[in-house]
Coordinates of C-alpha atoms in Angstrom, one line a residue:
M1185 CA -27.0 22.8 -9.7
F1186 CA -29.2 19.9 -10.8
K1187 CA -32.8 18.8 -10.3
I1188 CA -34.2 15.4 -9.4
K1189 CA -37.8 14.6 -10.4
I1190 CA -39.7 12.3 -8.1
A1191 CA -43.4 11.6 -8.4
N1192 CA -43.8 14.5 -10.8
Q1193 CA -42.3 16.8 -8.2
S1194 CA -39.1 18.7 -8.9
I1195 CA -37.0 19.2 -5.8
T1196 CA -33.9 21.3 -5.6
G1197 CA -30.8 19.1 -5.5
F1198 CA -28.1 18.7 -3.0
A1199 CA -26.0 21.5 -4.3
K1200 CA -28.5 24.3 -3.7
K1201 CA -29.2 23.4 -0.1
N1202 CA -25.6 22.6 0.6
H1203 CA -26.6 19.0 1.3
L1204 CA -23.8 17.8 -0.9
F1205 CA -21.3 19.9 1.1
F1206 CA -22.7 18.5 4.3
L1207 CA -22.5 14.9 3.1
G1208 CA -18.9 15.4 1.9
A1209 CA -17.9 17.1 5.1
V1210 CA -19.3 14.2 7.2
I1211 CA -17.4 11.6 5.2
V1212 CA -14.2 13.6 5.4
L1213 CA -14.4 14.3 9.1
F1214 CA -15.5 10.7 10.0
T1215 CA -12.7 9.2 8.0
I1216 CA -10.0 11.5 9.4
A1217 CA -11.3 11.1 13.0
I1218 CA -11.2 7.3 12.7
R1219 CA -7.7 7.3 11.3
I1220 CA -6.4 9.6 14.0
F1221 CA -7.9 7.3 16.6
Y1222 CA -6.3 4.2 14.9
I1223 CA -2.8 5.8 15.1
F1224 CA -2.6 4.7 18.7
S1225 CA -4.2 1.3 18.3
Y1226 CA -2.3 -1.7 19.5
N1227 CA -3.4 -3.6 16.4
L1228 CA -0.3 -5.1 14.9
D1229 CA -1.8 -4.9 11.4
L1230 CA -4.3 -2.2 10.7
D1231 CA -3.8 -2.9 7.0
G1232 CA -1.3 -4.2 4.5
T1233 CA 0.9 -6.4 6.8
E1234 CA 2.3 -3.4 8.8
F1235 CA 4.5 -5.8 10.8
S1236 CA 6.6 -6.5 7.6
F1237 CA 7.6 -2.8 7.6
I1238 CA 8.2 -2.8 11.3
H1239 CA 10.7 -5.6 10.7
Y1240 CA 12.5 -3.4 8.0
I1241 CA 12.7 -0.5 10.4
Q1242 CA 13.9 -2.7 13.2
Q1243 CA 16.6 -4.0 10.9
L1244 CA 17.9 -0.4 10.4
M1245 CA 17.6 0.4 14.1
S1246 CA 19.7 -2.6 15.0
G1247 CA 22.5 -1.2 13.0
C1248 CA 22.2 -3.6 10.0
P1249 CA 22.1 -2.4 6.4
L1250 CA 18.6 -2.1 4.9
Y1251 CA 19.4 -4.2 1.9
L1252 CA 21.1 -7.5 3.0
N1253 CA 21.8 -10.4 0.7
P1254 CA 18.3 -11.9 0.3
E1255 CA 19.8 -15.2 -0.7
Q1256 CA 21.8 -15.7 2.5
Y1257 CA 20.8 -16.0 6.1
P1258 CA 18.7 -14.3 7.5
F1259 CA 17.1 -14.1 4.0
S1260 CA 15.7 -10.7 4.6
A1261 CA 14.5 -9.1 1.4
V1262 CA 13.4 -5.5 1.5
I1263 CA 11.3 -5.2 -1.7
Y1264 CA 10.6 -1.5 -1.4
T1265 CA 12.7 1.6 -2.1
P1266 CA 14.1 3.3 1.0
L1267 CA 12.6 6.8 1.5
Y1268 CA 9.7 6.0 3.8
L1269 CA 11.6 3.4 5.8
Y1270 CA 14.5 5.9 6.4
L1271 CA 12.1 8.6 7.4
V1272 CA 10.4 6.5 10.1
Y1273 CA 13.8 5.2 11.2
G1274 CA 15.2 8.7 11.4
I1275 CA 12.3 9.9 13.7
C1276 CA 12.7 6.8 15.8
K1277 CA 16.3 7.6 16.3
L1278 CA 15.5 11.2 17.1
F1279 CA 13.2 10.0 19.9
S1280 CA 15.9 7.4 21.0
L1281 CA 13.4 4.5 20.7
N1282 CA 14.5 1.0 21.4
Y1283 CA 13.8 -1.4 18.5
V1284 CA 12.9 -4.3 20.9
Q1285 CA 11.1 -2.5 23.7
D1286 CA 9.3 0.3 21.9
I1287 CA 7.5 -1.5 19.1
H1288 CA 4.2 0.2 19.7
F1289 CA 5.8 3.7 19.4
I1290 CA 7.4 2.7 16.1
Y1291 CA 3.9 1.9 14.9
V1292 CA 2.6 5.3 16.1
I1293 CA 5.4 7.2 14.3
G1294 CA 4.9 5.3 11.0
R1295 CA 1.1 5.9 11.1
V1296 CA 1.5 9.6 11.9
I1297 CA 3.8 10.0 8.9
S1298 CA 1.3 8.1 6.6
L1299 CA -1.6 10.3 7.8
T1300 CA 0.5 13.5 7.3
F1301 CA 1.0 12.6 3.6
I1302 CA -2.8 12.0 3.2
F1303 CA -3.3 15.6 4.4
I1304 CA -0.7 16.9 1.9
N1305 CA -2.4 14.9 -0.8
L1306 CA -5.7 16.5 -0.1
I1307 CA -4.1 20.0 -0.2
Y1308 CA -2.7 19.3 -3.7
L1309 CA -5.9 17.8 -5.0
D1310 CA -7.7 21.0 -3.8
K1311 CA -5.0 23.2 -5.4
F1312 CA -5.7 21.5 -8.7
I1313 CA -9.5 21.8 -8.4
R1314 CA -9.1 25.6 -7.7
L1315 CA -7.4 25.9 -11.0
N1316 CA -10.9 25.2 -12.5
T1317 CA -13.4 26.2 -9.8
T1318 CA -13.8 27.6 -6.3
D1319 CA -17.1 25.8 -5.7
K1320 CA -16.9 24.4 -2.2
N1321 CA -19.4 21.6 -3.0
I1322 CA -17.0 20.2 -5.6
R1323 CA -13.9 20.7 -3.5
I1324 CA -15.4 18.8 -0.5
S1325 CA -16.9 16.1 -2.7
I1326 CA -13.5 15.4 -4.4
A1327 CA -11.9 15.2 -1.0
A1328 CA -14.5 12.7 0.2
L1329 CA -14.2 10.7 -3.0
F1330 CA -10.4 10.4 -2.4
L1331 CA -10.8 9.3 1.2
I1332 CA -13.4 6.7 0.4
L1333 CA -11.4 5.1 -2.4
I1334 CA -8.0 5.1 -0.8
T1335 CA -7.9 1.9 1.3
G1336 CA -6.4 1.4 4.8
H1337 CA -3.0 0.6 3.3
A1338 CA -2.5 4.4 2.9
Y1339 CA -2.9 5.0 6.7
A1340 CA -0.8 2.1 7.9
V1341 CA 3.0 1.8 8.5
R1342 CA 3.6 1.5 4.7
P1343 CA 5.0 3.8 2.0
D1344 CA 1.7 3.9 0.1
S1345 CA 0.5 7.4 1.2
M1346 CA 3.9 8.9 0.6
K1347 CA 4.0 7.4 -2.9
I1348 CA 0.5 8.5 -3.9
C1349 CA 1.1 12.0 -2.4
F1350 CA 4.2 12.5 -4.5
F1351 CA 2.5 11.0 -7.5
T1352 CA -0.3 13.6 -7.0
M1353 CA 2.2 16.4 -6.8
F1354 CA 3.9 15.1 -9.9
I1355 CA 0.7 15.2 -11.9
F1356 CA -0.2 18.7 -10.5
Y1357 CA 3.2 20.2 -11.6
H1358 CA 3.3 18.2 -14.8
F1359 CA 0.0 19.7 -16.1
D1360 CA 0.9 23.1 -14.7
H1361 CA 4.0 23.0 -16.8
V1362 CA 2.5 21.5 -19.9
Y1363 CA -0.9 23.0 -19.9
Y1364 CA -1.5 25.8 -17.3
S1365 CA 1.3 28.2 -16.4
Q1366 CA 4.0 26.5 -18.5
K1367 CA 6.6 27.6 -15.9
R1368 CA 10.0 25.9 -16.1
S1369 CA 10.0 25.7 -12.3
S1370 CA 6.9 23.5 -12.5
F1371 CA 8.8 21.0 -14.7
L1372 CA 11.6 20.8 -12.2
L1373 CA 9.1 20.3 -9.4
S1374 CA 7.3 17.6 -11.4
L1375 CA 10.6 15.8 -11.9
L1376 CA 11.5 16.2 -8.3
F1377 CA 8.2 14.7 -7.0
A1378 CA 8.4 11.9 -9.6
L1379 CA 11.8 10.9 -8.2
L1380 CA 10.5 11.1 -4.6
A1381 CA 7.5 9.0 -5.6
I1382 CA 9.8 6.3 -7.0
L1383 CA 12.0 6.5 -3.9
A1384 CA 8.8 5.9 -1.8
K1385 CA 7.7 2.8 -3.9
Q1386 CA 9.2 1.9 -7.2
D1387 CA 6.2 0.6 -9.0
V1388 CA 4.9 4.1 -9.5
I1389 CA 7.5 4.6 -12.3
I1390 CA 5.2 2.8 -14.7
Y1391 CA 2.3 5.3 -14.2
I1392 CA 4.6 8.3 -14.3
L1393 CA 6.0 7.2 -17.7
L1394 CA 2.5 6.3 -18.8
I1395 CA 1.3 9.9 -18.2
Q1396 CA 4.3 11.4 -20.0
L1397 CA 3.9 9.1 -23.0
C1398 CA 0.2 10.0 -23.2
T1399 CA 1.2 13.6 -23.0
I1400 CA 3.5 13.1 -26.0
L1401 CA 0.7 11.4 -27.9
I1402 CA -1.8 14.1 -27.3
F1403 CA 0.2 17.3 -27.3
K1404 CA 2.6 16.3 -30.1
K1405 CA 5.3 18.8 -29.1
V1406 CA 9.0 18.5 -29.0
K1407 CA 8.9 19.8 -25.4
T1408 CA 6.9 16.8 -24.2
I1409 CA 9.4 14.4 -25.8
L1410 CA 12.3 16.2 -24.0
I1411 CA 10.4 15.9 -20.7
F1412 CA 10.1 12.2 -21.2
L1413 CA 13.7 11.7 -22.2
I1414 CA 15.0 13.8 -19.3
S1415 CA 12.7 12.0 -16.9
A1416 CA 13.6 8.5 -18.1
T1417 CA 17.3 9.4 -17.8
S1418 CA 16.8 10.7 -14.3
F1419 CA 15.0 7.6 -13.3
A1420 CA 17.8 5.4 -14.6
L1421 CA 20.3 7.5 -12.8
L1422 CA 18.3 7.2 -9.6
F1423 CA 18.5 3.4 -9.6
F1424 CA 22.2 3.6 -10.5
L1425 CA 22.6 5.9 -7.4
L1426 CA 20.8 3.3 -5.3
F1427 CA 23.1 0.7 -6.6
L1428 CA 26.2 2.8 -5.7
I1429 CA 24.9 3.5 -2.2
Y1430 CA 23.4 0.1 -1.3
G1431 CA 25.1 -2.3 -3.6
K1432 CA 23.8 -5.1 -5.8
Y1433 CA 21.6 -6.5 -3.1
C1434 CA 19.3 -3.4 -3.3
I1435 CA 18.6 -4.1 -7.0
T1436 CA 18.1 -7.8 -6.4
S1437 CA 15.6 -7.2 -3.6
L1438 CA 13.7 -4.4 -5.4
F1439 CA 13.3 -6.3 -8.7
H1440 CA 14.1 -10.0 -8.4
F1441 CA 12.1 -10.5 -5.3
N1442 CA 9.1 -8.6 -6.6
L1443 CA 8.8 -10.9 -9.6
Q1444 CA 6.4 -13.4 -8.2
I1445 CA 4.2 -15.6 -10.4
I1446 CA 1.1 -17.7 -9.7
S1447 CA 1.0 -21.1 -11.2
N1448 CA -2.7 -21.8 -10.6
Y1449 CA -5.0 -18.9 -10.9
S1450 CA -8.2 -20.9 -10.6
N1451 CA -7.4 -21.6 -6.9
S1452 CA -6.0 -18.2 -6.1
Y1453 CA -7.6 -15.5 -4.0
N1454 CA -6.4 -12.9 -6.5
L1455 CA -9.4 -13.3 -8.7
Y1456 CA -11.7 -12.3 -5.8
V1457 CA -9.5 -9.2 -5.3
I1458 CA -9.9 -8.2 -8.9
A1459 CA -13.6 -8.7 -8.8
Y1460 CA -14.0 -6.6 -5.7
N1461 CA -11.7 -3.9 -7.1
T1462 CA -13.8 -3.8 -10.3
Y1463 CA -17.0 -3.4 -8.3
R1464 CA -15.5 -0.5 -6.3
L1465 CA -14.0 1.3 -9.4
L1466 CA -16.5 0.5 -12.1
P1467 CA -18.3 3.9 -11.9
L1468 CA -14.9 5.6 -12.4
C1469 CA -14.2 3.4 -15.4
I1470 CA -17.6 4.3 -16.9
L1471 CA -16.8 8.0 -16.4
L1472 CA -13.4 7.6 -18.1
V1473 CA -15.0 5.8 -21.1
Y1474 CA -17.8 8.4 -21.3
A1475 CA -15.2 11.2 -21.3
A1476 CA -13.0 9.4 -23.9
L1477 CA -16.0 9.1 -26.3
F1478 CA -16.2 12.9 -26.5
N1479 CA -13.8 14.8 -28.7
F1480 CA -12.7 17.3 -26.0
Q1481 CA -10.6 20.2 -27.2
K1482 CA -8.8 20.3 -23.9
Q1483 CA -5.6 18.2 -24.3
H1484 CA -5.0 17.5 -20.6
L1485 CA -8.5 15.9 -20.5
K1486 CA -7.5 13.5 -23.3
V1487 CA -4.2 12.7 -21.5
L1488 CA -6.1 11.8 -18.3
C1489 CA -8.7 9.8 -20.2
I1490 CA -6.2 7.6 -22.0
S1491 CA -3.7 7.2 -19.2
G1492 CA -6.6 6.4 -16.8
I1493 CA -8.0 3.6 -19.0
I1494 CA -4.6 2.1 -19.5
A1495 CA -3.8 2.5 -15.7
F1496 CA -6.9 0.5 -14.9
L1497 CA -5.9 -2.3 -17.2
L1498 CA -2.3 -2.3 -15.8
S1499 CA -3.5 -2.2 -12.1
T1500 CA -5.9 -5.1 -12.8
L1501 CA -3.1 -7.2 -14.3
S1502 CA -0.8 -6.4 -11.4
M1503 CA -3.4 -7.8 -9.0
L1504 CA -2.5 -11.2 -10.4
R1505 CA 0.8 -11.0 -8.6
P1506 CA 0.9 -13.0 -5.3
G1507 CA 0.3 -10.8 -2.3
S1508 CA -1.4 -8.1 -4.3
Y1509 CA -4.4 -6.1 -3.0
L1510 CA -6.6 -3.0 -3.7
N1511 CA -3.7 -0.6 -3.2
Y1512 CA -2.4 -1.6 -6.6
S1513 CA -5.1 0.7 -8.1
Y1514 CA -4.0 3.9 -6.3
E1515 CA -2.5 5.5 -9.4
F1516 CA -5.7 4.8 -11.4
I1517 CA -7.7 6.4 -8.6
I1518 CA -5.6 9.5 -8.5
I1519 CA -5.7 9.9 -12.3
S1520 CA -9.5 9.4 -12.2
I1521 CA -10.0 12.0 -9.5
F1522 CA -8.0 14.6 -11.4
L1523 CA -10.2 13.9 -14.4
I1524 CA -13.5 14.0 -12.5
S1525 CA -12.6 17.2 -10.8
I1526 CA -12.2 18.9 -14.2
L1527 CA -15.4 17.3 -15.7
V1528 CA -17.5 18.3 -12.7
S1529 CA -16.0 21.8 -12.4
Q1530 CA -16.6 22.6 -16.1
K1531 CA -20.0 20.9 -16.0
I1532 CA -19.1 18.4 -18.7
I1533 CA -20.6 15.5 -16.8
P1534 CA -24.4 15.3 -17.2
R1535 CA -26.4 16.0 -14.0
Q1536 CA -27.8 12.5 -13.9
L1537 CA -24.4 11.0 -13.8
I1538 CA -23.6 13.2 -10.7
N1539 CA -26.6 11.6 -9.0
Y1540 CA -25.4 8.1 -9.8
L1541 CA -21.9 9.1 -8.5
I1542 CA -23.4 10.2 -5.2
I1543 CA -25.3 7.0 -4.8
Y1544 CA -22.1 5.0 -5.6
L1545 CA -20.1 7.0 -3.0
M1546 CA -22.7 6.2 -0.4
L1547 CA -22.6 2.5 -1.1
V1548 CA -18.8 2.3 -0.9
F1549 CA -18.8 4.5 2.2
A1550 CA -21.4 2.3 3.9
T1551 CA -19.2 -0.8 3.2
D1552 CA -16.1 0.9 4.5
F1553 CA -18.1 2.2 7.5
I1554 CA -19.0 -1.4 8.6
I1555 CA -15.4 -2.5 8.3
K1556 CA -14.1 0.4 10.3
I1557 CA -16.7 0.1 13.1
K1558 CA -15.8 -3.6 13.5
S1559 CA -12.1 -2.8 13.9
L1560 CA -13.0 0.1 16.2
E1561 CA -14.9 -2.3 18.4
Y1562 CA -11.9 -4.5 18.9
T1563 CA -9.7 -1.5 19.6
I1564 CA -12.1 0.0 22.2
K1565 CA -12.6 -3.4 24.0
G1566 CA -8.8 -3.7 24.2
K1567 CA -8.6 -7.0 22.3
Y1568 CA -5.6 -5.7 20.3
H1569 CA -3.9 -4.5 23.4
T1570 CA -4.4 -7.9 24.9
E1571 CA -2.9 -9.5 21.8
Y1572 CA 0.1 -7.2 22.0
K1573 CA 0.7 -8.2 25.6
D1574 CA 0.4 -11.8 24.7
Y1575 CA 3.2 -11.4 22.2
L1576 CA 5.4 -9.8 24.9
L1577 CA 4.6 -12.7 27.2
L1578 CA 5.5 -15.1 24.3
R1579 CA 8.9 -13.4 24.0
K1580 CA 9.5 -13.8 27.7
K1581 CA 8.7 -17.5 27.6
M1582 CA 10.7 -18.1 24.5
L1583 CA 13.9 -16.4 25.6
P1584 CA 15.2 -19.4 27.8
L1585 CA 14.9 -21.6 24.7
L1586 CA 16.9 -19.2 22.6
Q1587 CA 19.8 -18.5 25.0
N1588 CA 22.3 -20.4 22.8
N1589 CA 21.4 -18.4 19.8
E1590 CA 19.3 -21.1 18.2
R1591 CA 17.7 -20.1 14.9
L1592 CA 13.9 -19.5 15.0
Y1593 CA 11.4 -19.3 12.1
S1594 CA 7.8 -18.3 12.5
T1595 CA 5.0 -18.5 9.9
D1596 CA 3.4 -15.8 12.1
L1597 CA 5.2 -12.6 10.9
K1598 CA 3.7 -10.7 13.8
A1599 CA 5.7 -12.8 16.2
C1600 CA 9.0 -12.1 14.3
I1601 CA 8.9 -8.4 15.3
F1602 CA 9.1 -9.4 19.0
F1603 CA 12.4 -11.3 18.4
P1604 CA 14.4 -8.8 16.3
D1605 CA 17.5 -9.3 18.5
K1606 CA 17.5 -13.0 18.1
N1607 CA 18.5 -15.4 15.3
I1608 CA 15.3 -15.0 13.3
I1609 CA 15.2 -16.4 9.8
Y1610 CA 12.9 -14.7 7.3
G1611 CA 12.6 -15.5 3.6
H1612 CA 8.9 -15.5 3.5
E1613 CA 9.0 -14.2 -0.1
Y1614 CA 10.5 -17.5 -1.2
H1615 CA 7.2 -19.2 -0.4
L1616 CA 4.8 -16.3 -0.3
D1617 CA 1.8 -18.6 -0.9
R1618 CA 2.6 -20.3 2.4
S1619 CA 2.8 -17.0 4.3
I1620 CA -0.5 -15.9 2.9
Y1621 CA -2.2 -19.2 3.8
A1622 CA -0.8 -19.1 7.3
Y1623 CA -1.9 -15.5 7.9
L1624 CA -5.2 -15.3 6.0
G1625 CA -6.1 -18.8 5.1
L1626 CA -6.2 -17.8 1.5
T1627 CA -5.0 -20.3 -1.1
S1628 CA -2.6 -19.7 -4.0
K1629 CA 0.4 -21.3 -5.6
S1630 CA 3.3 -19.0 -6.2
N1631 CA 7.1 -18.9 -6.6
L1632 CA 9.8 -16.4 -7.5
L1633 CA 10.4 -16.0 -11.2
L1634 CA 14.2 -15.4 -11.1
N1635 CA 15.4 -16.9 -7.8
S1636 CA 15.4 -20.5 -6.6
S1637 CA 14.4 -21.4 -3.1
K1638 CA 16.9 -24.3 -2.9
N1639 CA 19.5 -22.6 -0.6
Y1640 CA 16.7 -21.4 1.6
D1641 CA 14.9 -24.7 1.9
I1642 CA 18.2 -26.5 2.8
F1643 CA 18.2 -24.6 6.2
F1644 CA 15.0 -26.5 7.1
E1645 CA 16.1 -29.8 5.7
N1646 CA 19.4 -30.0 7.5
G1647 CA 18.4 -28.6 10.8
S1648 CA 20.1 -25.2 10.5
V1649 CA 16.8 -23.8 11.8
K1650 CA 16.1 -25.5 15.2
Y1651 CA 12.7 -24.1 16.0
I1652 CA 9.5 -23.2 14.0
L1653 CA 6.9 -21.2 15.9
V1654 CA 3.4 -21.2 14.7
L1655 CA -0.1 -20.3 15.8
S1656 CA -2.2 -23.2 16.9
N1657 CA -4.7 -23.5 14.0
K1658 CA -5.5 -25.9 11.2
E1659 CA -3.7 -23.8 8.6
N1660 CA -0.3 -23.9 10.3
K1661 CA -0.7 -27.6 11.2
Y1662 CA -1.3 -28.3 7.5
L1663 CA 1.8 -26.3 6.6
L1664 CA 4.0 -28.0 9.1
H1665 CA 2.9 -31.5 8.1
K1666 CA 3.3 -30.9 4.3
Y1667 CA 6.4 -28.7 4.1
Y1668 CA 8.4 -29.3 7.3
P1669 CA 8.0 -33.0 8.0
R1670 CA 11.3 -33.2 10.0
Y1671 CA 9.9 -30.9 12.7
V1672 CA 7.9 -32.3 15.6
L1673 CA 5.9 -30.6 18.3
E1674 CA 8.2 -29.6 21.2
K1675 CA 5.8 -27.8 23.4
R1676 CA 2.7 -25.5 23.5
I1677 CA 3.0 -21.9 24.6
D1678 CA -0.4 -20.4 25.1
N1679 CA -1.9 -20.0 21.6
F1680 CA 1.3 -21.1 19.9
M1681 CA 3.0 -24.4 19.0
L1682 CA 6.8 -24.7 19.0
Y1683 CA 8.2 -27.3 16.7
A1684 CA 11.8 -28.6 16.9
Y1685 CA 14.0 -30.2 14.3
R1686 CA 14.4 -34.0 14.6
R1687 CA 16.6 -36.1 12.4

């Protein structure tokens, strides 16, 4: 309980009157209700370029391997580990969905899976809190904090929610083994969920090893060194197993095609993402630094403080990668929430800081609320459903032009998922800056660090790709003029322009 003094009057705070519980419950219920509603939206991209993952799933449903040679036609590079994609694919097969006709239902299944992992995540966060307190105000507040800070990527057809859920479970069992119960079964479970997190999205391996290294630094026990060595060996064996199952193209796609660099940061949108992310997470950083300044006797607090500070620096640096966004900070958010739950439960945080945290939550929630309501408006008015039907009509009008298996490229990745049975050429990772500019109008200059785009570019220079389909806007006209000069306007199809190769 805390007190706030206003105009020399002391009024009882939120906790005593259950106002804090009410506020947290409203945030939780509103967020979950909105996300359940969005599951059935015809929006082709709720968040995080969902259509890219629909393409990966369609590739599996068509009978193709998940990891093709990304340096040969159709230049499809799947840059994520396979667990989430195979789970969606398996359920789609269970319901006998058609990868061409049932695109909307693939979206629904993928979103349901993502939301399910959000619920599991909340359960494990609550389990960790109950190791320290049963206070319902703290439990609902932590749930609200999690839902506010986790962006829309986690609810979309993406592996993000699966990754952060398994990462949360890893931390829970890791600390249960090292600090709380010290059961051997908890170590095995922490290792299991670490492996599953990596199978969901491979970048999480950095933060798992970070926590284990910080555990070695703080606990200074032989057991923690053994945990790290066993884990590191298991992770290496996991990637070796992926190599045996999927071949060398899996490793090439997962690592080579993730190594994107920006050559001119001054003109890149990434700096704006970093600035906005810092604004959202600055209060968490302040709490971490505050906690780190105190010589806590509890070793797991020190581990969370150090790993959290380093995680923030790592996530900020990773946002300099082309195509990066706020989801790169998920691991930092989870670590911070674990720490805050302990600090609040054990009344280590001063009461005034709790007040500031509540104000911060309300500001972030208000911003998020405005964004959600705008998207909700488009959904209710049926604008997304209209767009979906427009793409179906586009497919119908394009089919006569593709009857001889002509190769088609589109800067609009949404359009690609409506032609998965045709000779679509992908390879958008080769020139990710062009894809970002075509879709969002954001400028950047990027290229792959280890792979040349020469073989890919030849397909457009020699006419191996007959058609390029683009949205009719200034961004795409600029791209066509600058990078594809051999293509001329063939015809207009509603809001699209179809360019054909001319020698």
